[in-house]
Short mmCIF file of C-alpha atoms in Angstrom, two decimals:
data_model
loop_
_atom_site.label_atom_id
_atom_site.label_comp_id
_atom_site.label_asym_id
_atom_site.label_seq_id
_atom_site.Cartn_x
_atom_site.Cartn_y
_atom_site.Cartn_z
CA MET A 1105 0.00 0.00 0.00
CA THR A 1106 2.89 2.29 0.56
CA GLU A 1107 3.97 2.08 -2.93
CA ASN A 1108 0.52 3.18 -4.10
CA ILE A 1109 0.71 6.53 -2.20
CA THR A 1110 1.55 9.30 -4.51
CA GLU A 1111 3.64 12.34 -3.81
CA ASN A 1112 0.58 14.56 -3.63
CA GLU A 1113 -1.01 12.38 -0.99
CA MET A 1114 2.13 12.43 1.16
CA THR A 1115 2.25 16.22 1.44
CA PRO A 1116 -0.76 16.68 3.74
CA LEU A 1117 0.35 13.90 6.01
CA THR A 1118 3.81 15.38 6.36
CA GLU A 1119 2.42 18.78 7.28
CA SER A 1120 0.22 17.23 9.94
CA VAL A 1121 3.14 15.49 11.59
CA GLU A 1122 5.19 18.69 11.56
CA ASN A 1123 2.37 20.64 13.20
CA GLN A 1124 2.16 18.11 16.01
CA ILE A 1125 5.90 18.33 16.54
CA THR A 1126 5.77 22.18 16.61
CA GLY A 1127 2.95 22.14 19.24
CA THR A 1128 4.92 19.79 21.42
CA SER A 1129 7.92 22.08 21.22
CA GLU A 1130 5.89 25.13 22.32
CA ILE A 1131 4.52 23.22 25.26
CA SER A 1132 8.05 22.25 26.27
CA ASP A 1133 9.16 25.91 26.11
CA ASN A 1134 6.24 26.95 28.33
CA VAL A 1135 7.10 24.26 30.84
CA GLU A 1136 10.73 25.37 30.86
CA ASN A 1137 9.70 28.98 31.57
CA GLN A 1138 7.57 27.89 34.49
CA THR A 1139 10.40 25.77 35.77
CA GLU A 1140 12.71 28.81 35.69
CA LEU A 1141 10.30 30.75 37.89
CA SER A 1142 9.93 27.93 40.36
CA GLU A 1143 13.67 27.37 40.65
CA GLN A 1144 14.47 30.92 41.84
CA THR A 1145 16.60 31.26 44.94
CA PRO A 1146 15.01 32.23 48.28
CA GLU A 1147 16.79 35.61 48.09
CA ALA A 1148 15.17 36.33 44.70
CA ALA A 1149 11.77 35.26 46.02
CA GLU A 1150 12.20 37.60 49.01
CA ALA A 1151 13.06 40.45 46.62
CA THR A 1152 9.81 39.92 44.73
CA GLU A 1153 7.58 39.86 47.86
CA LYS A 1154 6.32 43.17 49.27
CA VAL A 1155 7.04 43.72 52.98
CA VAL A 1156 4.55 45.98 54.76
CA THR A 1157 5.29 47.25 58.27
CA ALA A 1158 2.92 48.61 60.90
CA ASP A 1159 4.12 52.14 60.16
CA ASP A 1160 2.92 51.90 56.53
CA VAL A 1161 -0.68 51.04 57.48
CA PRO A 1162 -2.88 54.16 57.73
CA ASN A 1163 -4.82 54.42 60.98
CA ASP A 1164 -7.84 56.53 60.13
CA ASP A 1165 -9.98 55.07 62.90
CA LYS A 1166 -7.75 56.43 65.64
CA PRO A 1167 -9.33 59.55 67.36
CA ALA A 1168 -7.79 62.79 66.20
CA GLU A 1169 -7.20 63.96 69.74
CA SER A 1170 -5.24 60.88 70.82
CA VAL A 1171 -1.59 60.20 70.12
CA GLU A 1172 -0.14 56.81 71.03
CA ILE A 1173 3.43 57.11 72.25
CA MET A 1174 5.12 53.67 72.01
CA GLU A 1175 7.90 51.94 70.08
CA SER A 1176 7.15 51.00 66.48
CA PRO A 1177 6.98 47.23 66.02
CA VAL A 1178 9.58 45.85 63.65
CA ALA A 1179 8.09 43.76 60.84
CA GLU A 1180 9.14 40.08 60.69
CA PRO A 1181 11.18 39.01 57.63
CA ALA A 1182 9.13 37.61 54.78
CA LYS A 1183 8.96 33.84 54.49
CA GLU A 1184 10.54 32.13 51.49
CA ALA A 1185 8.07 31.39 48.77
CA ALA A 1186 7.49 27.66 48.13
CA PRO A 1187 8.61 26.49 44.63
CA ALA A 1188 5.78 26.20 42.18
CA PRO A 1189 4.99 22.66 41.05
CA VAL A 1190 6.38 21.74 37.62
CA ALA A 1191 3.80 20.74 35.10
CA GLU A 1192 4.43 17.32 33.56
CA ALA A 1193 4.66 17.25 29.81
CA THR A 1194 2.35 14.78 28.16
CA SER A 1195 1.86 13.69 24.68
CA GLN A 1196 -1.61 15.23 24.77
CA GLU A 1197 -2.12 18.65 23.31
CA LEU A 1198 -2.39 21.36 26.07
CA PRO A 1199 -3.85 24.86 25.71
CA VAL A 1200 -1.28 27.61 25.59
CA GLN A 1201 -1.38 29.76 28.83
CA GLU A 1202 0.01 33.25 29.20
CA ALA A 1203 2.60 33.79 31.92
CA PRO A 1204 1.37 35.92 34.91
CA ALA A 1205 2.53 39.52 35.00
CA LYS A 1206 5.47 40.08 37.31
CA ILE A 1207 4.98 42.68 40.18
CA THR A 1208 8.24 44.12 41.39
CA VAL A 1209 8.10 45.50 45.00
CA THR A 1210 11.18 46.83 46.67
CA ALA A 1211 11.51 45.18 50.07
CA GLU A 1212 12.13 47.32 53.19
CA THR A 1213 15.66 46.75 54.35
CA GLN A 1214 16.64 46.33 57.98
CA GLU A 1215 18.36 49.72 57.91
CA GLU A 1216 15.14 51.45 56.86
CA LYS A 1217 13.25 49.71 59.63
CA GLU A 1218 15.75 50.87 62.20
CA ARG A 1219 15.66 54.39 60.80
CA LYS A 1220 11.86 54.54 61.04
CA ALA A 1221 11.87 53.14 64.57
CA LYS A 1222 14.40 55.78 65.57
CA GLU A 1223 12.28 58.54 64.03
CA LYS A 1224 9.22 57.20 65.86
CA ALA A 1225 11.08 57.27 69.16
CA LEU A 1226 12.24 60.84 68.55
CA GLN A 1227 8.68 61.86 67.70
CA ASN A 1228 7.40 60.32 70.93
CA GLU A 1229 10.03 62.22 72.91
CA ARG A 1230 9.03 65.46 71.18
CA PHE A 1231 5.33 64.85 71.86
CA GLU A 1232 6.09 64.11 75.51
CA ALA A 1233 7.99 67.40 75.79
CA VAL A 1234 5.08 69.26 74.18
CA PHE A 1235 2.67 67.55 76.57
CA GLN A 1236 4.66 68.71 79.59
CA GLU A 1237 4.71 72.22 78.14
CA LEU A 1238 0.93 72.15 77.77
CA LEU A 1239 0.55 71.16 81.42
CA GLY A 1240 2.24 74.38 82.47
CA ILE A 1241 0.22 76.43 79.99
CA LYS A 1242 -3.02 74.99 81.37
CA ASP A 1243 -2.01 75.72 84.98
CA ARG A 1244 -1.25 79.34 84.06
CA SER A 1245 -4.50 79.58 82.04
CA GLU A 1246 -2.57 80.77 78.99
CA THR A 1247 -3.51 80.41 75.34
CA ILE A 1248 -1.85 78.67 72.39
CA GLU A 1249 -2.33 78.90 68.63
CA VAL A 1250 -3.38 75.79 66.75
CA VAL A 1251 -3.93 75.00 63.07
CA VAL A 1252 -7.09 73.22 61.93
CA THR A 1253 -6.14 70.20 59.83
CA ASP A 1254 -9.41 68.36 59.28
CA ARG A 1255 -13.13 68.29 60.00
CA ILE A 1256 -13.94 65.10 61.89
CA ARG A 1257 -16.94 63.71 63.68
CA GLY A 1258 -17.83 65.81 66.71
CA GLY A 1259 -15.51 68.71 65.94
CA LEU A 1260 -12.16 69.59 64.39
CA ARG A 1261 -8.70 68.01 64.38
CA VAL A 1262 -6.06 70.63 65.18
CA LYS A 1263 -2.30 70.55 65.66
CA TYR A 1264 0.16 72.32 67.94
CA GLN A 1265 3.84 71.64 67.16
CA ASP A 1266 2.74 68.55 65.17
CA LEU A 1267 0.87 67.18 68.22
CA PRO A 1268 -2.72 66.37 67.15
CA MET A 1269 -5.51 67.72 69.38
CA PHE A 1270 -9.29 67.78 69.38
CA LEU A 1271 -11.48 70.90 69.27
CA PRO A 1272 -15.14 69.93 69.98
CA ALA A 1273 -17.80 71.66 67.92
CA SER A 1274 -19.47 72.88 71.13
CA HIS A 1275 -16.23 74.72 72.04
CA PHE A 1276 -15.61 76.21 68.62
CA ASP A 1277 -17.98 79.19 68.78
CA LEU A 1278 -20.17 81.12 71.21
CA LYS A 1279 -23.15 79.23 69.81
CA ARG A 1280 -23.86 75.84 71.30
CA SER A 1281 -24.21 74.26 67.85
CA PRO A 1282 -22.20 76.05 65.15
CA SER A 1283 -23.20 75.52 61.54
CA GLU A 1284 -21.53 72.90 59.38
CA GLN A 1285 -20.44 75.61 56.99
CA SER A 1286 -18.51 77.48 59.68
CA LEU A 1287 -16.77 74.26 60.72
CA GLN A 1288 -15.82 73.42 57.14
CA GLU A 1289 -14.52 76.95 56.51
CA ALA A 1290 -12.25 76.67 59.55
CA ASN A 1291 -10.07 74.06 57.83
CA GLY A 1292 -6.51 75.37 57.42
CA LYS A 1293 -7.05 78.42 59.66
CA THR A 1294 -5.16 79.29 62.84
CA PHE A 1295 -7.05 79.98 66.11
CA ALA A 1296 -6.08 80.90 69.64
CA VAL A 1297 -7.39 78.30 72.11
CA LYS A 1298 -7.15 77.33 75.76
CA ILE A 1299 -6.29 73.89 77.10
CA HIS A 1300 -9.54 72.33 78.25
CA GLU A 1301 -8.40 68.81 79.13
CA LEU A 1302 -5.13 66.83 79.22
CA GLN A 1303 -4.95 63.08 79.74
CA LYS A 1304 -2.42 60.25 79.48
CA ASP A 1305 -3.55 56.63 79.87
CA ASP A 1306 -1.63 53.51 80.84
CA VAL A 1307 -0.34 52.89 77.31
CA LYS A 1308 0.98 56.47 77.09
CA ARG A 1309 -1.81 57.58 74.78
CA LEU A 1310 -2.09 61.38 74.92
CA THR A 1311 -5.48 63.07 74.78
CA VAL A 1312 -5.57 66.85 74.39
CA ILE A 1313 -8.87 68.75 74.15
CA VAL A 1314 -8.83 72.50 73.52
CA SER A 1315 -11.50 75.21 73.64
CA ARG A 1316 -11.91 78.37 71.61
CA LYS A 1317 -15.21 79.31 73.26
CA GLN A 1318 -13.59 80.44 76.52
CA ILE A 1319 -11.53 83.09 74.73
CA LEU A 1320 -14.51 84.25 72.66
CA GLU A 1321 -16.66 84.62 75.78
CA GLU A 1322 -14.05 86.74 77.58
CA ASN A 1323 -13.64 89.02 74.57
CA PHE A 1324 -17.39 89.15 74.03
CA TRP A 1325 -18.33 90.32 77.54
CA ASP A 1326 -15.48 92.84 77.59
CA SER A 1327 -16.72 94.33 74.31
CA LEU A 1328 -20.37 94.78 75.38
CA LYS A 1329 -21.35 98.26 76.53
CA VAL A 1330 -24.61 99.76 77.70
CA GLY A 1331 -26.07 101.84 74.90
CA ASP A 1332 -24.82 99.66 72.05
CA VAL A 1333 -27.38 98.72 69.40
CA ILE A 1334 -27.50 95.04 68.39
CA GLU A 1335 -29.49 93.09 65.83
CA GLY A 1336 -30.38 89.42 66.10
CA PRO A 1337 -33.07 86.78 65.62
CA VAL A 1338 -35.75 85.93 68.19
CA THR A 1339 -34.91 82.56 69.75
CA SER A 1340 -37.92 82.13 72.04
CA ILE A 1341 -40.96 84.01 73.36
CA ALA A 1342 -42.12 83.84 76.99
CA SER A 1343 -44.94 85.55 78.88
CA PHE A 1344 -42.48 87.90 80.58
CA GLY A 1345 -40.26 88.77 77.61
CA VAL A 1346 -38.51 87.86 74.35
CA PHE A 1347 -35.08 86.20 74.03
CA ILE A 1348 -32.85 87.49 71.23
CA ASP A 1349 -29.59 86.00 69.94
CA VAL A 1350 -26.76 88.49 70.57
CA TYR A 1351 -23.70 87.08 68.77
CA GLY A 1352 -24.40 83.60 70.14
CA VAL A 1353 -25.56 84.70 73.63
CA GLU A 1354 -29.23 85.17 74.50
CA GLY A 1355 -30.35 88.62 75.62
CA LEU A 1356 -33.70 89.32 77.31
CA LEU A 1357 -36.13 91.93 76.05
CA HIS A 1358 -38.46 92.28 79.04
CA ILE A 1359 -42.11 92.99 78.39
CA SER A 1360 -41.84 96.26 80.30
CA ARG A 1361 -39.13 97.43 77.86
CA VAL A 1362 -40.92 96.54 74.64
CA SER A 1363 -42.85 99.80 74.39
CA TYR A 1364 -44.10 102.75 76.39
CA HIS A 1365 -47.55 101.51 75.53
CA ARG A 1366 -48.70 98.44 77.41
CA VAL A 1367 -48.30 95.09 75.64
CA ASP A 1368 -50.36 92.19 77.01
CA ASP A 1369 -49.44 89.45 74.49
CA LEU A 1370 -45.91 89.37 73.08
CA SER A 1371 -46.81 86.74 70.47
CA THR A 1372 -48.82 89.38 68.64
CA LYS A 1373 -45.69 91.49 68.06
CA PHE A 1374 -42.91 88.89 67.71
CA THR A 1375 -42.33 85.57 65.94
CA LYS A 1376 -39.52 83.05 66.34
CA GLY A 1377 -36.65 83.81 63.93
CA GLN A 1378 -37.72 87.44 63.44
CA ILE A 1379 -34.76 89.84 63.24
CA VAL A 1380 -35.07 92.48 65.97
CA LYS A 1381 -32.99 95.60 66.47
CA ALA A 1382 -32.62 96.51 70.16
CA LYS A 1383 -30.48 98.58 72.49
CA ILE A 1384 -28.39 97.15 75.33
CA VAL A 1385 -29.53 98.64 78.66
CA GLU A 1386 -27.94 96.16 81.08
CA VAL A 1387 -24.79 93.97 81.07
CA ASN A 1388 -24.13 91.51 83.90
CA LYS A 1389 -20.87 89.71 83.14
CA LYS A 1390 -20.92 87.68 86.37
CA GLN A 1391 -24.38 86.23 85.78
CA LYS A 1392 -23.98 86.36 81.97
CA ARG A 1393 -27.13 88.38 81.38
CA ILE A 1394 -27.90 90.99 78.75
CA GLY A 1395 -30.86 93.35 79.13
CA LEU A 1396 -32.37 94.76 75.93
CA SER A 1397 -34.92 97.46 75.22
CA LEU A 1398 -36.99 98.84 72.37
CA LYS A 1399 -38.36 101.86 74.22
CA GLU A 1400 -35.34 103.94 73.27
CA PHE A 1401 -36.44 103.90 69.62
CA GLU A 1402 -39.75 105.57 70.53
CA GLU A 1403 -40.38 109.12 71.63
CA SER A 1404 -40.92 109.09 75.37
CA PRO A 1405 -44.44 110.10 76.45
CA TRP A 1406 -42.87 111.23 79.74
CA LYS A 1407 -41.27 114.17 78.00
CA GLY A 1408 -42.79 117.36 79.48
CA ILE A 1409 -45.04 115.35 81.83
CA SER A 1410 -44.23 117.55 84.84
CA GLU A 1411 -45.71 120.55 83.01
CA GLU A 1412 -48.70 118.60 81.77
CA PHE A 1413 -49.50 116.99 85.15
CA PRO A 1414 -47.91 119.19 87.84
CA ALA A 1415 -47.84 118.16 91.49
CA GLY A 1416 -51.05 119.12 93.29
CA SER A 1417 -53.27 118.76 90.22
CA ILE A 1418 -56.30 116.49 89.98
CA VAL A 1419 -56.53 114.35 86.83
CA LYS A 1420 -58.56 111.52 85.36
CA ALA A 1421 -56.95 108.06 85.35
CA VAL A 1422 -57.84 104.49 84.44
CA VAL A 1423 -56.98 101.65 86.80
CA SER A 1424 -54.66 99.28 84.91
CA ARG A 1425 -53.48 96.83 87.60
CA VAL A 1426 -54.42 96.20 91.23
CA TYR A 1427 -51.97 94.56 93.63
CA GLU A 1428 -51.97 93.96 97.35
CA TYR A 1429 -49.42 96.74 97.85
CA GLY A 1430 -51.07 99.37 95.61
CA VAL A 1431 -52.75 100.39 92.37
CA HIS A 1432 -51.29 101.27 88.94
CA CYS A 1433 -53.22 103.94 87.04
CA GLU A 1434 -52.68 105.21 83.51
CA VAL A 1435 -53.05 108.98 83.36
CA LYS A 1436 -51.93 109.15 79.71
CA GLU A 1437 -51.16 106.56 77.06
CA GLY A 1438 -47.76 105.21 78.01
CA VAL A 1439 -47.67 107.09 81.36
CA GLU A 1440 -48.62 105.26 84.56
CA GLY A 1441 -48.73 106.49 88.12
CA PHE A 1442 -48.87 104.49 91.36
CA ILE A 1443 -51.19 104.72 94.38
CA LYS A 1444 -49.92 103.21 97.63
CA VAL A 1445 -52.37 101.44 99.92
CA SER A 1446 -51.81 104.13 102.53
CA GLU A 1447 -52.98 106.76 100.00
CA LEU A 1448 -56.38 105.17 99.43
CA SER A 1449 -58.17 106.44 102.58
CA TRP A 1450 -57.54 108.78 105.48
CA THR A 1451 -59.36 106.75 108.09
CA LEU A 1452 -59.99 103.22 106.79
CA ARG A 1453 -57.51 100.38 107.06
CA ILE A 1454 -57.60 98.74 103.58
CA LYS A 1455 -56.87 95.03 103.57
CA HIS A 1456 -56.72 94.87 99.74
CA PRO A 1457 -57.12 97.74 97.22
CA LYS A 1458 -59.85 95.76 95.42
CA GLU A 1459 -62.14 96.83 98.25
CA MET A 1460 -62.11 100.31 96.72
CA VAL A 1461 -61.15 100.10 93.01
CA GLN A 1462 -61.27 97.60 90.15
CA PRO A 1463 -59.22 97.24 86.92
CA LYS A 1464 -60.34 99.44 83.98
CA GLN A 1465 -62.26 101.68 86.38
CA GLU A 1466 -61.99 105.41 85.70
CA ILE A 1467 -61.21 107.43 88.82
CA ASP A 1468 -60.03 110.88 89.89
CA VAL A 1469 -56.55 111.00 91.39
CA TYR A 1470 -54.42 113.62 93.11
CA VAL A 1471 -50.85 114.06 91.77
CA ILE A 1472 -48.42 113.98 94.70
CA SER A 1473 -45.13 114.11 92.75
CA VAL A 1474 -43.73 113.65 89.23
CA ASN A 1475 -40.19 112.63 88.23
CA GLU A 1476 -39.73 112.91 84.47
CA GLU A 1477 -36.17 111.56 84.49
CA LYS A 1478 -37.01 108.44 86.52
CA GLN A 1479 -40.41 108.17 84.85
CA ASN A 1480 -42.15 108.00 88.21
CA MET A 1481 -45.49 109.48 89.33
CA ASN A 1482 -47.05 109.15 92.80
CA LEU A 1483 -50.82 109.48 93.05
CA SER A 1484 -53.41 109.58 95.84
CA ILE A 1485 -57.14 109.15 96.32
CA LYS A 1486 -57.48 110.21 99.96
CA ARG A 1487 -55.96 113.63 99.26
CA LEU A 1488 -58.95 114.52 97.14
CA THR A 1489 -60.61 115.34 100.49
CA GLU A 1490 -59.48 117.20 103.59
CA ASN A 1491 -57.70 115.33 106.36
CA PRO A 1492 -60.42 114.58 109.00
CA TRP A 1493 -57.97 113.68 111.76
CA SER A 1494 -57.79 117.25 112.97
CA THR A 1495 -61.43 117.00 114.02
CA PHE A 1496 -61.27 113.56 115.61
CA SER A 1497 -59.65 114.79 118.82
CA ASP A 1498 -62.78 116.83 119.49
CA LYS A 1499 -65.25 114.27 118.15
CA TYR A 1500 -63.65 111.27 119.92
CA PRO A 1501 -61.84 112.55 123.03
CA VAL A 1502 -59.55 110.25 124.98
CA LYS A 1503 -61.32 108.15 127.66
CA SER A 1504 -64.65 108.63 125.95
CA GLU A 1505 -66.73 105.52 125.34
CA THR A 1506 -68.60 104.45 122.22
CA THR A 1507 -69.39 101.33 120.17
CA GLY A 1508 -67.69 99.82 117.15
CA LYS A 1509 -67.96 96.91 114.75
CA ILE A 1510 -65.19 94.31 114.64
CA LYS A 1511 -63.95 94.50 111.08
CA GLN A 1512 -60.93 92.20 111.12
CA ILE A 1513 -59.11 89.99 113.64
CA ALA A 1514 -55.35 89.43 113.35
CA PRO A 1515 -52.68 87.93 115.65
CA GLN A 1516 -51.63 91.44 116.68
CA GLY A 1517 -55.16 92.54 117.55
CA CYS A 1518 -58.39 93.54 115.85
CA ILE A 1519 -59.62 96.44 113.71
CA ILE A 1520 -62.81 98.08 114.89
CA ASN A 1521 -64.79 100.45 112.66
CA ILE A 1522 -66.44 103.40 114.38
CA ASN A 1523 -69.54 104.92 112.78
CA ASP A 1524 -68.38 103.85 109.28
CA GLU A 1525 -65.87 106.70 109.20
CA ILE A 1526 -62.76 105.57 111.06
CA ASP A 1527 -60.95 102.31 111.75
CA ALA A 1528 -59.41 102.01 115.20
CA PHE A 1529 -57.06 99.34 116.49
CA MET A 1530 -57.38 97.26 119.68
CA PRO A 1531 -54.19 95.42 120.78
CA HIS A 1532 -54.44 91.69 121.36
CA SER A 1533 -53.47 92.10 125.03
CA LYS A 1534 -56.62 94.17 125.60
CA MET A 1535 -58.99 91.86 123.76
CA ARG A 1536 -59.12 89.48 126.74
CA PHE A 1537 -61.21 92.04 128.59
CA LEU A 1538 -63.95 91.92 125.98
CA PRO A 1539 -67.14 90.06 126.95
CA LYS A 1540 -66.86 86.31 126.54
CA ASP A 1541 -67.29 85.05 122.95
CA SER A 1542 -67.76 88.59 121.64
CA ALA A 1543 -64.42 88.80 119.75
CA VAL A 1544 -65.97 87.74 116.42
CA GLU A 1545 -65.83 89.62 113.12
CA GLY A 1546 -69.08 91.54 112.57
CA ASN A 1547 -69.98 91.85 116.27
CA ILE A 1548 -70.73 95.22 117.87
CA VAL A 1549 -68.68 95.81 121.05
CA GLU A 1550 -68.27 98.60 123.55
CA ILE A 1551 -64.94 100.43 123.39
CA MET A 1552 -63.09 103.32 124.98
CA ILE A 1553 -60.74 105.72 123.18
CA ASP A 1554 -57.29 105.11 124.64
CA SER A 1555 -55.12 107.39 122.44
CA ILE A 1556 -55.08 109.34 119.15
CA ASP A 1557 -51.95 110.08 117.12
CA LEU A 1558 -52.80 112.77 114.56
CA GLU A 1559 -49.37 112.66 112.94
CA LYS A 1560 -49.47 108.90 112.38
CA GLU A 1561 -53.21 108.97 111.74
CA SER A 1562 -53.80 106.23 114.30
CA MET A 1563 -56.43 105.58 117.00
CA ILE A 1564 -56.03 102.97 119.76
CA VAL A 1565 -59.11 101.69 121.61
CA VAL A 1566 -59.59 99.33 124.57
CA PRO A 1567 -62.57 97.75 126.32
CA PRO A 1568 -64.20 99.99 128.96
CA PHE A 1569 -62.86 99.67 132.53
CA LYS A 1570 -66.23 98.40 133.69
CA ASN A 1571 -65.54 95.20 131.78
CA LYS A 1572 -62.54 94.47 133.99
CA PRO A 1573 -63.00 92.47 137.24
CA ASP A 1574 -63.07 94.83 140.27
CA SER A 1575 -61.09 92.47 142.43
CA GLN A 1576 -58.10 92.27 140.16
CA PRO A 1577 -56.71 95.80 140.70
CA LYS A 1578 -57.14 95.47 144.48
CA GLU A 1579 -55.47 92.09 144.64
CA GLN A 1580 -52.71 93.39 142.44
CA GLY A 1581 -52.16 96.38 144.73
CA LYS A 1582 -52.17 94.19 147.82
CA PHE A 1583 -49.64 91.85 146.26
CA ASP A 1584 -47.36 94.73 145.27
CA GLY A 1585 -47.60 96.26 148.73
CA LYS A 1586 -46.58 93.07 150.54
CA ARG A 1587 -43.57 92.59 148.25
CA ARG A 1588 -42.50 96.23 148.74
CA GLU A 1589 -42.79 95.87 152.52
CA ARG A 1590 -40.59 92.76 152.64
CA LYS A 1591 -37.98 94.43 150.45
CA GLU A 1592 -37.80 97.50 152.74
CA LYS A 1593 -37.39 95.35 155.85
CA LYS A 1594 -34.58 93.39 154.20
CA GLU A 1595 -32.71 96.57 153.31
CA GLU A 1596 -33.07 97.98 156.86
CA ALA A 1597 -31.73 94.79 158.54
CA PRO A 1598 -28.15 95.40 159.96
CA ALA A 1599 -25.34 93.48 158.40
CA SER A 1600 -23.76 90.75 160.54
CA THR A 1601 -20.38 91.73 162.06
CA SER A 1602 -19.47 88.28 163.31
CA THR A 1603 -16.35 86.82 161.72
CA ALA A 1604 -16.75 83.35 163.15
CA ALA A 1605 -18.54 80.72 161.19
CA GLU A 1606 -21.85 80.44 163.00
CA PRO A 1607 -24.76 78.32 161.87
CA SER A 1608 -27.44 80.60 160.40
CA ALA A 1609 -31.05 80.39 161.41
CA PHE A 1610 -33.01 78.19 159.00
CA THR A 1611 -36.77 77.82 158.75
CA MET A 1612 -39.21 75.98 156.46
CA LEU A 1613 -40.13 79.38 154.95
CA ASP A 1614 -36.73 79.51 153.29
CA LEU A 1615 -37.58 76.42 151.25
CA LEU A 1616 -40.53 78.17 149.59
CA SER A 1617 -40.37 80.28 146.42
CA ASP A 1618 -41.29 83.94 146.38
CA ASN A 1619 -44.69 83.21 144.82
CA ALA A 1620 -45.46 80.63 147.51
CA LYS A 1621 -44.41 83.08 150.23
CA ASP A 1622 -46.69 85.77 148.73
CA ASN A 1623 -49.62 83.36 148.68
CA LEU A 1624 -49.10 82.54 152.37
CA LEU A 1625 -48.88 86.20 153.28
CA ASN A 1626 -52.00 87.07 151.32
CA ARG A 1627 -53.93 84.44 153.21
#
């Protein structure tokens, strides 16, 4: 059969055999290349493996305000790579594989490790020196300048001589919660701060917290002056006033300083967030209080009030408020005067002004005095009539007897009204001489005029002498006489001239008290 194969038929067969031989050769070359890689020396394998030390790993999770001072760990030498298994060549056809790309990483030498460890130790020494310096600065309450390096959660990361510190957001500004924009804009800026807290734990981790707010507060209160005009938003509204933000500190606009005209409901004039322009009228640095006012932007209705309502004039007024201690009356829009309880009546003792006047009631008042500068006006109702006390000495002479109605009973005594025109006072010590069970409010009792003080406008009354037991004054006189007699006899007795110690005379009478002796003598 071989002889029958022609030359043309042999050509394809020859090419097929050559192709198989060529494929086998390529496979052998691939295997040889892999074998070269696997037969590298351990030193070459170590050169190709990347060595990463603890110093090269970024530590973003560590708090910005903490610095760990400790020796840098030295990385262990890389292990020798195991030789790759050699693929066995077979007569079967294998797919051609591409060789993996080679990554060349320069290994860290021992000298570099020692150099970095030395630098780390020097840095720790420098941080420790800075920490000791900060301790003295904190004790002296001095300030330092720091640079903001980053915005982190809860505040800012700052540095002082490469020592990282923490500036909380609550200590960045006068405001309790500064805006995110202001915190972001602070990045890269330099600020003066005070040391707020210094700590060092067992592993020598340093924690430094600083505050900018303390410095801002000191400068802020020193810069405030009475009379300055500020502008800020309304932070809250209360029944007694409005709180306004003054450069991060709340100032109070009291309801009495809102306007010369009375304001009953502040919510009708102000809303939260409204920008208000006010004048500073009070600064209390110790208690951190700022008093504001809007009155100064209005024309004062008190201007020229002394000419319009001179002392001694009688004017119309409207009762605005009634208190236990007096009455406020508005004589003109924005101008109020005050009536003391003692100025309500010449002769009546007023328990509460509501007994005589009510709010919104129109009354006539007498102007006692006006102070335009202090914006003060004293008024009176009783001075609309003549003082009747000058006639009472004739109408109710001392020791005269009359009747009165018990108006009020107090621990000090009781008030008795006489003929609906004058209130007299009976001391509590005299009330025991009133008839039994008669000391009741509303009862009519017999009284005697004991004294009248025209200057103090006061009348004192007592029960009549006929209400007192007749025997009591006599017994009292007898008792006083016996005591006086014994005292005189004792003073007249000659002093003993004996120098010897003689037993003194002793009787059972000496064992009794003075009261017991008086009782025996009275018998």
